[in-house]
């Protein structure tokens, strides 16, 4: 039996008090960050896609966090509804190649443009050189594996375009890949494209068995989530991040999207936690977008239907994939907004927050873009180094170091203070 002496008790009490004070005093509360990230990247959120209402679970969670932090809605509601169209596979998917069952997400992905398929199909291997002498006939009931037997550097591209356009008029295609990367699709083919890991199939597969049923969601209602903190002025600093991800492929494969973009949402909620305790100079607007993966749909909608006058936005920071940082950060648009870039560099040089700040010109690769396009000065920041998991089932919270997380939060807070 362990008996606690009085001095140890005092010491423990002191430590407890100290840790409580530390959490309150420092801008980055890593316990809160882990809590948010682990929630967003859990099975309950279904990959924050459109199968089983994962987007709604995530939006509800963000709303309840904003509410309990004391961040107010802009207008009556935290939500800005809009619709999108997307192809999904909500039901169980089965695939075997030559009698060997393959696991969705791990061994194969259905390209999200795929339609439904059910049954047993012979696999015909066709080489690119064979195609030069004409397109083989009667592949209608077969799956085709296209093989590159040429020296052509663009062979992979050629194969892809043949497969997507279904030039061989086949029931479907097997597309061997070294790395599986999932991308959403807003239109659907009649044929099926299976991206399969090269090392799990024979070089000349003979037969596949497949059950896959797509559900094309037309005008599915999703929502952006906004909240704001009143500052001393009516002009805004905006922090934005998309909360949607790729959802589920069948019942078994979940794309958790911890880095993409649970990490960005986590950072916004941590900033909200800071600014509700430390009154900002600017009013702070938080924008959480849906439909980013389908082509920045939520942010385009938000830029076209702005909840605050876009002219009142002094600066916008979009955070997408900020869960690492062993090699620093990269800032899109930093070569355009030089004054803002040098403010960040100056704060960083003084405090040694980040290993490196890499500069980059404009790019339409995340949610800052629809706003930048409308003349809103903006940066898109992502972290460098660490986990390489991207658009696959392994982008999970336990893969992320959050190496730069606390200091990137401090850098952004420092910018808000200095930028006047
Ligand atoms: Zn993404």
PDB file of C-alpha atoms in Angstrom, residues 81-380:
ATOM      1  CA  UNK A  81     -26.391  25.427 -46.442  1.00  0.00           C
ATOM      2  CA  UNK A  82     -25.581  24.699 -50.097  1.00  0.00           C
ATOM      3  CA  UNK A  83     -25.922  21.695 -52.373  1.00  0.00           C
ATOM      4  CA  UNK A  84     -23.448  19.529 -54.225  1.00  0.00           C
ATOM      5  CA  UNK A  85     -23.498  16.465 -56.448  1.00  0.00           C
ATOM      6  CA  UNK A  86     -21.193  13.549 -55.773  1.00  0.00           C
ATOM      7  CA  UNK A  87     -20.835   9.836 -56.522  1.00  0.00           C
ATOM      8  CA  UNK A  88     -20.691   7.439 -53.539  1.00  0.00           C
ATOM      9  CA  UNK A  89     -20.491   3.731 -52.668  1.00  0.00           C
ATOM     10  CA  UNK A  90     -22.450   3.400 -49.427  1.00  0.00           C
ATOM     11  CA  UNK A  91     -22.958  -0.378 -49.505  1.00  0.00           C
ATOM     12  CA  UNK A  92     -20.625  -3.323 -48.984  1.00  0.00           C
ATOM     13  CA  UNK A  93     -18.087  -3.749 -51.787  1.00  0.00           C
ATOM     14  CA  UNK A  94     -16.654  -7.149 -52.719  1.00  0.00           C
ATOM     15  CA  UNK A  95     -13.722  -7.829 -55.051  1.00  0.00           C
ATOM     16  CA  UNK A  96     -11.712 -10.973 -55.669  1.00  0.00           C
ATOM     17  CA  UNK A  97      -9.023 -11.455 -58.308  1.00  0.00           C
ATOM     18  CA  UNK A  98      -8.323 -15.088 -59.309  1.00  0.00           C
ATOM     19  CA  UNK A  99     -10.127 -16.270 -56.188  1.00  0.00           C
ATOM     20  CA  UNK A 100      -8.234 -14.008 -53.769  1.00  0.00           C
ATOM     21  CA  UNK A 101     -10.394 -11.516 -51.906  1.00  0.00           C
ATOM     22  CA  UNK A 102      -8.932  -8.004 -51.822  1.00  0.00           C
ATOM     23  CA  UNK A 103      -9.502  -5.451 -49.092  1.00  0.00           C
ATOM     24  CA  UNK A 104     -11.010  -2.067 -50.070  1.00  0.00           C
ATOM     25  CA  UNK A 105      -8.790   0.871 -49.174  1.00  0.00           C
ATOM     26  CA  UNK A 106      -5.769  -1.347 -48.498  1.00  0.00           C
ATOM     27  CA  UNK A 107      -5.502  -3.456 -51.691  1.00  0.00           C
ATOM     28  CA  UNK A 108      -7.726  -1.538 -54.070  1.00  0.00           C
ATOM     29  CA  UNK A 109      -9.902   1.530 -54.586  1.00  0.00           C
ATOM     30  CA  UNK A 110     -12.793   2.040 -56.910  1.00  0.00           C
ATOM     31  CA  UNK A 111     -12.194   5.143 -58.940  1.00  0.00           C
ATOM     32  CA  UNK A 112     -15.038   7.347 -57.719  1.00  0.00           C
ATOM     33  CA  UNK A 113     -16.294   7.878 -61.282  1.00  0.00           C
ATOM     34  CA  UNK A 114     -17.213   4.185 -61.406  1.00  0.00           C
ATOM     35  CA  UNK A 115     -20.738   2.910 -61.916  1.00  0.00           C
ATOM     36  CA  UNK A 116     -22.120  -0.335 -60.506  1.00  0.00           C
ATOM     37  CA  UNK A 117     -20.977  -3.872 -61.307  1.00  0.00           C
ATOM     38  CA  UNK A 118     -22.105  -7.273 -60.102  1.00  0.00           C
ATOM     39  CA  UNK A 119     -20.793 -10.652 -61.233  1.00  0.00           C
ATOM     40  CA  UNK A 120     -17.863 -12.606 -62.569  1.00  0.00           C
ATOM     41  CA  UNK A 121     -15.827 -11.135 -65.419  1.00  0.00           C
ATOM     42  CA  UNK A 122     -12.870 -12.452 -67.430  1.00  0.00           C
ATOM     43  CA  UNK A 123      -9.806 -10.164 -67.395  1.00  0.00           C
ATOM     44  CA  UNK A 124      -8.192  -9.533 -70.799  1.00  0.00           C
ATOM     45  CA  UNK A 125      -4.682  -8.115 -70.907  1.00  0.00           C
ATOM     46  CA  UNK A 126      -4.094  -5.743 -73.826  1.00  0.00           C
ATOM     47  CA  UNK A 127      -0.748  -4.097 -74.597  1.00  0.00           C
ATOM     48  CA  UNK A 128      -0.345  -0.562 -75.895  1.00  0.00           C
ATOM     49  CA  UNK A 129       1.447  -1.856 -79.025  1.00  0.00           C
ATOM     50  CA  UNK A 130      -1.494  -4.132 -79.806  1.00  0.00           C
ATOM     51  CA  UNK A 131      -3.732  -1.069 -79.846  1.00  0.00           C
ATOM     52  CA  UNK A 132      -1.675   0.436 -82.668  1.00  0.00           C
ATOM     53  CA  UNK A 133      -3.055  -2.198 -85.021  1.00  0.00           C
ATOM     54  CA  UNK A 134      -6.670  -1.558 -83.967  1.00  0.00           C
ATOM     55  CA  UNK A 135      -9.006  -1.710 -81.021  1.00  0.00           C
ATOM     56  CA  UNK A 136      -9.894  -5.291 -80.043  1.00  0.00           C
ATOM     57  CA  UNK A 137     -13.589  -6.144 -80.271  1.00  0.00           C
ATOM     58  CA  UNK A 138     -16.003  -7.865 -77.882  1.00  0.00           C
ATOM     59  CA  UNK A 139     -14.602  -6.617 -74.601  1.00  0.00           C
ATOM     60  CA  UNK A 140     -18.063  -5.569 -73.493  1.00  0.00           C
ATOM     61  CA  UNK A 141     -18.294  -8.306 -70.878  1.00  0.00           C
ATOM     62  CA  UNK A 142     -14.651  -8.197 -69.822  1.00  0.00           C
ATOM     63  CA  UNK A 143     -12.395  -6.192 -67.571  1.00  0.00           C
ATOM     64  CA  UNK A 144      -9.269  -4.972 -69.311  1.00  0.00           C
ATOM     65  CA  UNK A 145      -5.767  -4.643 -67.923  1.00  0.00           C
ATOM     66  CA  UNK A 146      -3.766  -2.311 -70.149  1.00  0.00           C
ATOM     67  CA  UNK A 147      -0.066  -3.037 -70.194  1.00  0.00           C
ATOM     68  CA  UNK A 148       2.666  -0.691 -71.259  1.00  0.00           C
ATOM     69  CA  UNK A 149       5.159  -2.505 -73.508  1.00  0.00           C
ATOM     70  CA  UNK A 150       6.533   0.711 -75.025  1.00  0.00           C
ATOM     71  CA  UNK A 151       9.339   3.119 -74.097  1.00  0.00           C
ATOM     72  CA  UNK A 152       6.859   5.992 -74.181  1.00  0.00           C
ATOM     73  CA  UNK A 153       7.352   8.357 -71.234  1.00  0.00           C
ATOM     74  CA  UNK A 154       3.693   9.357 -71.308  1.00  0.00           C
ATOM     75  CA  UNK A 155       2.407   5.760 -71.342  1.00  0.00           C
ATOM     76  CA  UNK A 156       0.779   6.055 -67.895  1.00  0.00           C
ATOM     77  CA  UNK A 157      -1.115   9.143 -69.073  1.00  0.00           C
ATOM     78  CA  UNK A 158      -2.181   7.429 -72.309  1.00  0.00           C
ATOM     79  CA  UNK A 159      -3.459   4.422 -70.341  1.00  0.00           C
ATOM     80  CA  UNK A 160      -5.436   6.673 -68.027  1.00  0.00           C
ATOM     81  CA  UNK A 161      -7.114   8.538 -70.833  1.00  0.00           C
ATOM     82  CA  UNK A 162      -8.059   5.276 -72.605  1.00  0.00           C
ATOM     83  CA  UNK A 163      -9.457   3.906 -69.332  1.00  0.00           C
ATOM     84  CA  UNK A 164     -11.460   7.005 -68.408  1.00  0.00           C
ATOM     85  CA  UNK A 165     -12.910   7.453 -71.894  1.00  0.00           C
ATOM     86  CA  UNK A 166     -13.543   3.671 -72.119  1.00  0.00           C
ATOM     87  CA  UNK A 167     -12.084   3.612 -75.627  1.00  0.00           C
ATOM     88  CA  UNK A 168     -12.092  -0.190 -75.599  1.00  0.00           C
ATOM     89  CA  UNK A 169     -15.792  -0.343 -74.771  1.00  0.00           C
ATOM     90  CA  UNK A 170     -15.165  -2.745 -71.862  1.00  0.00           C
ATOM     91  CA  UNK A 171     -17.229  -3.507 -68.745  1.00  0.00           C
ATOM     92  CA  UNK A 172     -14.369  -2.156 -66.688  1.00  0.00           C
ATOM     93  CA  UNK A 173     -10.639  -1.825 -66.162  1.00  0.00           C
ATOM     94  CA  UNK A 174      -7.978  -2.894 -63.708  1.00  0.00           C
ATOM     95  CA  UNK A 175      -5.523  -0.061 -63.185  1.00  0.00           C
ATOM     96  CA  UNK A 176      -2.435  -1.277 -61.290  1.00  0.00           C
ATOM     97  CA  UNK A 177      -0.873   1.489 -59.150  1.00  0.00           C
ATOM     98  CA  UNK A 178       2.025   1.587 -56.687  1.00  0.00           C
ATOM     99  CA  UNK A 179       0.229   4.044 -54.401  1.00  0.00           C
ATOM    100  CA  UNK A 180      -3.524   4.233 -53.923  1.00  0.00           C
ATOM    101  CA  UNK A 181      -4.878   7.785 -53.917  1.00  0.00           C
ATOM    102  CA  UNK A 182      -8.619   8.421 -53.676  1.00  0.00           C
ATOM    103  CA  UNK A 183     -10.235  11.388 -55.436  1.00  0.00           C
ATOM    104  CA  UNK A 184     -13.955  12.255 -55.337  1.00  0.00           C
ATOM    105  CA  UNK A 185     -16.029  12.509 -58.514  1.00  0.00           C
ATOM    106  CA  UNK A 186     -18.993  14.695 -59.346  1.00  0.00           C
ATOM    107  CA  UNK A 187     -19.958  12.669 -62.429  1.00  0.00           C
ATOM    108  CA  UNK A 188     -20.332   8.969 -63.046  1.00  0.00           C
ATOM    109  CA  UNK A 189     -19.229   6.569 -65.834  1.00  0.00           C
ATOM    110  CA  UNK A 190     -21.125   3.546 -67.079  1.00  0.00           C
ATOM    111  CA  UNK A 191     -17.998   1.415 -66.673  1.00  0.00           C
ATOM    112  CA  UNK A 192     -15.973   0.550 -63.566  1.00  0.00           C
ATOM    113  CA  UNK A 193     -12.344   1.468 -62.903  1.00  0.00           C
ATOM    114  CA  UNK A 194     -10.540  -0.473 -60.188  1.00  0.00           C
ATOM    115  CA  UNK A 195      -7.269   1.009 -58.975  1.00  0.00           C
ATOM    116  CA  UNK A 196      -5.452  -2.005 -57.604  1.00  0.00           C
ATOM    117  CA  UNK A 197      -2.105  -2.167 -55.799  1.00  0.00           C
ATOM    118  CA  UNK A 198       0.399  -3.640 -58.240  1.00  0.00           C
ATOM    119  CA  UNK A 199       1.893  -5.998 -55.655  1.00  0.00           C
ATOM    120  CA  UNK A 200      -1.380  -7.776 -54.766  1.00  0.00           C
ATOM    121  CA  UNK A 201      -2.261  -9.091 -58.242  1.00  0.00           C
ATOM    122  CA  UNK A 202      -0.612 -11.427 -60.681  1.00  0.00           C
ATOM    123  CA  UNK A 203       0.903  -9.810 -63.796  1.00  0.00           C
ATOM    124  CA  UNK A 204      -1.684 -11.676 -65.882  1.00  0.00           C
ATOM    125  CA  UNK A 205      -4.892 -11.914 -63.823  1.00  0.00           C
ATOM    126  CA  UNK A 206      -7.610 -14.078 -65.374  1.00  0.00           C
ATOM    127  CA  UNK A 207     -10.890 -13.483 -63.618  1.00  0.00           C
ATOM    128  CA  UNK A 208     -12.495 -11.086 -61.146  1.00  0.00           C
ATOM    129  CA  UNK A 209     -15.616 -11.256 -59.050  1.00  0.00           C
ATOM    130  CA  UNK A 210     -17.075  -7.922 -58.074  1.00  0.00           C
ATOM    131  CA  UNK A 211     -20.078  -6.475 -56.256  1.00  0.00           C
ATOM    132  CA  UNK A 212     -20.165  -2.688 -56.140  1.00  0.00           C
ATOM    133  CA  UNK A 213     -23.218  -0.465 -56.228  1.00  0.00           C
ATOM    134  CA  UNK A 214     -22.847   3.256 -56.643  1.00  0.00           C
ATOM    135  CA  UNK A 215     -25.266   5.871 -55.380  1.00  0.00           C
ATOM    136  CA  UNK A 216     -25.134   9.157 -57.227  1.00  0.00           C
ATOM    137  CA  UNK A 217     -26.148  11.911 -54.799  1.00  0.00           C
ATOM    138  CA  UNK A 218     -27.725  14.761 -56.741  1.00  0.00           C
ATOM    139  CA  UNK A 219     -28.130  18.119 -55.005  1.00  0.00           C
ATOM    140  CA  UNK A 220     -27.122  16.729 -51.636  1.00  0.00           C
ATOM    141  CA  UNK A 221     -27.512  19.423 -48.992  1.00  0.00           C
ATOM    142  CA  UNK A 222     -24.350  20.076 -47.027  1.00  0.00           C
ATOM    143  CA  UNK A 223     -23.215  23.214 -45.162  1.00  0.00           C
ATOM    144  CA  UNK A 224     -20.400  25.604 -44.361  1.00  0.00           C
ATOM    145  CA  UNK A 225     -20.012  26.578 -40.699  1.00  0.00           C
ATOM    146  CA  UNK A 226     -19.161  30.142 -39.623  1.00  0.00           C
ATOM    147  CA  UNK A 227     -18.550  31.837 -36.302  1.00  0.00           C
ATOM    148  CA  UNK A 228     -17.106  35.157 -35.205  1.00  0.00           C
ATOM    149  CA  UNK A 229     -15.597  37.032 -32.291  1.00  0.00           C
ATOM    150  CA  UNK A 230     -16.183  40.783 -32.076  1.00  0.00           C
ATOM    151  CA  UNK A 231     -12.974  42.797 -31.907  1.00  0.00           C
ATOM    152  CA  UNK A 232     -12.263  46.498 -31.413  1.00  0.00           C
ATOM    153  CA  UNK A 233     -12.815  47.197 -35.122  1.00  0.00           C
ATOM    154  CA  UNK A 234     -15.311  46.008 -37.699  1.00  0.00           C
ATOM    155  CA  UNK A 235     -12.678  44.796 -40.110  1.00  0.00           C
ATOM    156  CA  UNK A 236     -11.900  41.108 -40.065  1.00  0.00           C
ATOM    157  CA  UNK A 237      -9.036  38.709 -39.918  1.00  0.00           C
ATOM    158  CA  UNK A 238     -10.404  35.442 -41.311  1.00  0.00           C
ATOM    159  CA  UNK A 239      -9.181  31.950 -40.498  1.00  0.00           C
ATOM    160  CA  UNK A 240     -10.557  29.264 -42.794  1.00  0.00           C
ATOM    161  CA  UNK A 241     -10.243  25.481 -43.116  1.00  0.00           C
ATOM    162  CA  UNK A 242     -12.286  22.817 -44.863  1.00  0.00           C
ATOM    163  CA  UNK A 243     -13.738  20.170 -42.604  1.00  0.00           C
ATOM    164  CA  UNK A 244     -14.972  17.725 -45.255  1.00  0.00           C
ATOM    165  CA  UNK A 245     -12.960  14.760 -46.494  1.00  0.00           C
ATOM    166  CA  UNK A 246     -13.484  11.715 -48.725  1.00  0.00           C
ATOM    167  CA  UNK A 247     -15.894   9.837 -46.473  1.00  0.00           C
ATOM    168  CA  UNK A 248     -16.250   6.108 -46.926  1.00  0.00           C
ATOM    169  CA  UNK A 249     -15.803   3.638 -49.766  1.00  0.00           C
ATOM    170  CA  UNK A 250     -18.196   0.801 -48.999  1.00  0.00           C
ATOM    171  CA  UNK A 251     -18.679  -0.287 -45.420  1.00  0.00           C
ATOM    172  CA  UNK A 252     -15.056  -1.081 -44.650  1.00  0.00           C
ATOM    173  CA  UNK A 253     -12.833   1.690 -46.001  1.00  0.00           C
ATOM    174  CA  UNK A 254     -12.879   5.019 -44.164  1.00  0.00           C
ATOM    175  CA  UNK A 255     -10.785   7.983 -45.228  1.00  0.00           C
ATOM    176  CA  UNK A 256     -10.233   9.670 -41.873  1.00  0.00           C
ATOM    177  CA  UNK A 257      -8.547  12.803 -43.231  1.00  0.00           C
ATOM    178  CA  UNK A 258      -6.716  13.640 -40.014  1.00  0.00           C
ATOM    179  CA  UNK A 259      -4.150  15.820 -41.756  1.00  0.00           C
ATOM    180  CA  UNK A 260      -6.535  16.712 -44.631  1.00  0.00           C
ATOM    181  CA  UNK A 261      -8.103  18.613 -42.987  1.00  0.00           C
ATOM    182  CA  UNK A 262      -8.885  17.641 -39.391  1.00  0.00           C
ATOM    183  CA  UNK A 263      -5.639  19.450 -38.591  1.00  0.00           C
ATOM    184  CA  UNK A 264      -6.823  22.778 -40.040  1.00  0.00           C
ATOM    185  CA  UNK A 265     -10.164  22.610 -38.208  1.00  0.00           C
ATOM    186  CA  UNK A 266      -8.291  21.794 -34.996  1.00  0.00           C
ATOM    187  CA  UNK A 267      -6.107  24.861 -35.487  1.00  0.00           C
ATOM    188  CA  UNK A 268      -9.123  27.129 -36.048  1.00  0.00           C
ATOM    189  CA  UNK A 269     -10.815  25.882 -32.875  1.00  0.00           C
ATOM    190  CA  UNK A 270      -7.577  26.429 -30.938  1.00  0.00           C
ATOM    191  CA  UNK A 271      -7.381  29.986 -32.269  1.00  0.00           C
ATOM    192  CA  UNK A 272     -11.023  30.449 -31.274  1.00  0.00           C
ATOM    193  CA  UNK A 273     -10.171  29.192 -27.782  1.00  0.00           C
ATOM    194  CA  UNK A 274      -7.382  31.775 -27.567  1.00  0.00           C
ATOM    195  CA  UNK A 275      -9.282  34.764 -28.943  1.00  0.00           C
ATOM    196  CA  UNK A 276     -12.338  34.193 -26.748  1.00  0.00           C
ATOM    197  CA  UNK A 277      -9.986  34.556 -23.745  1.00  0.00           C
ATOM    198  CA  UNK A 278      -7.809  37.357 -25.181  1.00  0.00           C
ATOM    199  CA  UNK A 279      -9.845  40.056 -26.868  1.00  0.00           C
ATOM    200  CA  UNK A 280      -8.499  40.665 -30.391  1.00  0.00           C
ATOM    201  CA  UNK A 281      -8.021  44.024 -32.124  1.00  0.00           C
ATOM    202  CA  UNK A 282      -9.704  42.817 -35.337  1.00  0.00           C
ATOM    203  CA  UNK A 283     -12.983  40.986 -35.404  1.00  0.00           C
ATOM    204  CA  UNK A 284     -12.161  37.356 -36.103  1.00  0.00           C
ATOM    205  CA  UNK A 285     -14.225  35.307 -38.554  1.00  0.00           C
ATOM    206  CA  UNK A 286     -13.862  31.529 -38.647  1.00  0.00           C
ATOM    207  CA  UNK A 287     -15.006  29.757 -41.811  1.00  0.00           C
ATOM    208  CA  UNK A 288     -15.237  25.966 -41.936  1.00  0.00           C
ATOM    209  CA  UNK A 289     -15.982  24.758 -45.466  1.00  0.00           C
ATOM    210  CA  UNK A 290     -17.603  21.624 -46.832  1.00  0.00           C
ATOM    211  CA  UNK A 291     -17.174  20.298 -50.397  1.00  0.00           C
ATOM    212  CA  UNK A 292     -13.489  21.247 -50.692  1.00  0.00           C
ATOM    213  CA  UNK A 293     -12.474  17.830 -52.007  1.00  0.00           C
ATOM    214  CA  UNK A 294     -15.084  18.053 -54.803  1.00  0.00           C
ATOM    215  CA  UNK A 295     -13.420  21.241 -56.126  1.00  0.00           C
ATOM    216  CA  UNK A 296     -13.520  23.997 -53.463  1.00  0.00           C
ATOM    217  CA  UNK A 297     -17.337  23.969 -53.678  1.00  0.00           C
ATOM    218  CA  UNK A 298     -18.018  25.316 -50.179  1.00  0.00           C
ATOM    219  CA  UNK A 299     -15.536  28.178 -50.409  1.00  0.00           C
ATOM    220  CA  UNK A 300     -16.723  29.146 -53.907  1.00  0.00           C
ATOM    221  CA  UNK A 301     -20.274  29.257 -52.535  1.00  0.00           C
ATOM    222  CA  UNK A 302     -19.145  31.301 -49.522  1.00  0.00           C
ATOM    223  CA  UNK A 303     -17.232  33.780 -51.691  1.00  0.00           C
ATOM    224  CA  UNK A 304     -20.295  34.190 -53.927  1.00  0.00           C
ATOM    225  CA  UNK A 305     -22.671  34.494 -50.942  1.00  0.00           C
ATOM    226  CA  UNK A 306     -20.481  36.291 -48.397  1.00  0.00           C
ATOM    227  CA  UNK A 307     -21.728  36.570 -44.798  1.00  0.00           C
ATOM    228  CA  UNK A 308     -19.567  39.663 -44.242  1.00  0.00           C
ATOM    229  CA  UNK A 309     -18.622  42.365 -46.740  1.00  0.00           C
ATOM    230  CA  UNK A 310     -15.526  41.007 -48.497  1.00  0.00           C
ATOM    231  CA  UNK A 311     -14.030  44.512 -48.481  1.00  0.00           C
ATOM    232  CA  UNK A 312     -13.950  44.386 -44.687  1.00  0.00           C
ATOM    233  CA  UNK A 313     -11.591  41.384 -44.705  1.00  0.00           C
ATOM    234  CA  UNK A 314      -8.127  42.735 -43.899  1.00  0.00           C
ATOM    235  CA  UNK A 315      -6.501  39.361 -44.373  1.00  0.00           C
ATOM    236  CA  UNK A 316      -7.501  35.703 -44.729  1.00  0.00           C
ATOM    237  CA  UNK A 317      -5.463  32.708 -43.572  1.00  0.00           C
ATOM    238  CA  UNK A 318      -6.506  29.355 -44.980  1.00  0.00           C
ATOM    239  CA  UNK A 319      -5.076  26.337 -43.152  1.00  0.00           C
ATOM    240  CA  UNK A 320      -5.136  22.994 -44.939  1.00  0.00           C
ATOM    241  CA  UNK A 321      -2.910  20.073 -43.870  1.00  0.00           C
ATOM    242  CA  UNK A 322      -1.103  21.589 -40.904  1.00  0.00           C
ATOM    243  CA  UNK A 323      -0.581  18.407 -38.838  1.00  0.00           C
ATOM    244  CA  UNK A 324       3.206  18.077 -39.364  1.00  0.00           C
ATOM    245  CA  UNK A 325       5.931  20.743 -39.662  1.00  0.00           C
ATOM    246  CA  UNK A 326       9.276  19.002 -39.048  1.00  0.00           C
ATOM    247  CA  UNK A 327      10.484  20.930 -42.101  1.00  0.00           C
ATOM    248  CA  UNK A 328       8.572  24.146 -41.455  1.00  0.00           C
ATOM    249  CA  UNK A 329       5.675  25.629 -43.407  1.00  0.00           C
ATOM    250  CA  UNK A 330       4.898  26.755 -46.940  1.00  0.00           C
ATOM    251  CA  UNK A 331       2.892  29.888 -47.708  1.00  0.00           C
ATOM    252  CA  UNK A 332       0.945  30.116 -50.975  1.00  0.00           C
ATOM    253  CA  UNK A 333       0.584  33.773 -52.136  1.00  0.00           C
ATOM    254  CA  UNK A 334       3.569  34.907 -50.057  1.00  0.00           C
ATOM    255  CA  UNK A 335       5.244  36.328 -53.158  1.00  0.00           C
ATOM    256  CA  UNK A 336       2.116  38.477 -53.767  1.00  0.00           C
ATOM    257  CA  UNK A 337       1.528  39.877 -50.264  1.00  0.00           C
ATOM    258  CA  UNK A 338       5.076  40.881 -49.380  1.00  0.00           C
ATOM    259  CA  UNK A 339       4.322  43.102 -46.404  1.00  0.00           C
ATOM    260  CA  UNK A 340       2.322  40.381 -44.665  1.00  0.00           C
ATOM    261  CA  UNK A 341       5.026  37.840 -45.498  1.00  0.00           C
ATOM    262  CA  UNK A 342       7.721  39.977 -43.902  1.00  0.00           C
ATOM    263  CA  UNK A 343       5.606  40.471 -40.768  1.00  0.00           C
ATOM    264  CA  UNK A 344       5.367  36.694 -40.391  1.00  0.00           C
ATOM    265  CA  UNK A 345       9.094  36.292 -41.096  1.00  0.00           C
ATOM    266  CA  UNK A 346       9.997  38.970 -38.587  1.00  0.00           C
ATOM    267  CA  UNK A 347       7.896  37.371 -35.815  1.00  0.00           C
ATOM    268  CA  UNK A 348       9.361  33.989 -36.662  1.00  0.00           C
ATOM    269  CA  UNK A 349      12.970  35.204 -36.705  1.00  0.00           C
ATOM    270  CA  UNK A 350      12.513  36.832 -33.326  1.00  0.00           C
ATOM    271  CA  UNK A 351      10.875  33.856 -31.635  1.00  0.00           C
ATOM    272  CA  UNK A 352      12.253  30.881 -33.595  1.00  0.00           C
ATOM    273  CA  UNK A 353       8.790  29.397 -33.943  1.00  0.00           C
ATOM    274  CA  UNK A 354       9.192  27.448 -37.181  1.00  0.00           C
ATOM    275  CA  UNK A 355      12.195  25.703 -38.691  1.00  0.00           C
ATOM    276  CA  UNK A 356      11.568  27.316 -42.066  1.00  0.00           C
ATOM    277  CA  UNK A 357       9.069  29.500 -43.907  1.00  0.00           C
ATOM    278  CA  UNK A 358       9.063  28.557 -47.591  1.00  0.00           C
ATOM    279  CA  UNK A 359       7.555  31.022 -50.021  1.00  0.00           C
ATOM    280  CA  UNK A 360       5.333  30.199 -52.986  1.00  0.00           C
ATOM    281  CA  UNK A 361       3.332  32.102 -55.602  1.00  0.00           C
ATOM    282  CA  UNK A 362      -0.440  31.897 -56.171  1.00  0.00           C
ATOM    283  CA  UNK A 363      -2.105  28.483 -56.637  1.00  0.00           C
ATOM    284  CA  UNK A 364      -5.757  27.465 -56.877  1.00  0.00           C
ATOM    285  CA  UNK A 365      -5.167  24.468 -54.622  1.00  0.00           C
ATOM    286  CA  UNK A 366      -7.285  25.222 -51.546  1.00  0.00           C
ATOM    287  CA  UNK A 367     -10.080  27.364 -50.101  1.00  0.00           C
ATOM    288  CA  UNK A 368      -8.230  30.693 -50.042  1.00  0.00           C
ATOM    289  CA  UNK A 369      -8.510  30.734 -53.850  1.00  0.00           C
ATOM    290  CA  UNK A 370     -12.200  31.747 -54.380  1.00  0.00           C
ATOM    291  CA  UNK A 371     -11.589  34.689 -52.011  1.00  0.00           C
ATOM    292  CA  UNK A 372      -8.231  35.640 -53.508  1.00  0.00           C
ATOM    293  CA  UNK A 373      -9.939  35.553 -56.899  1.00  0.00           C
ATOM    294  CA  UNK A 374     -12.420  38.137 -55.584  1.00  0.00           C
ATOM    295  CA  UNK A 375      -9.640  40.416 -54.391  1.00  0.00           C
ATOM    296  CA  UNK A 376      -9.437  39.321 -50.741  1.00  0.00           C
ATOM    297  CA  UNK A 377      -5.785  39.360 -49.602  1.00  0.00           C
ATOM    298  CA  UNK A 378      -5.013  35.855 -48.429  1.00  0.00           C
ATOM    299  CA  UNK A 379      -2.463  33.174 -47.632  1.00  0.00           C
ATOM    300  CA  UNK A 380      -2.783  29.424 -47.735  1.00  0.00           C
TER     301      UNK A 380
END
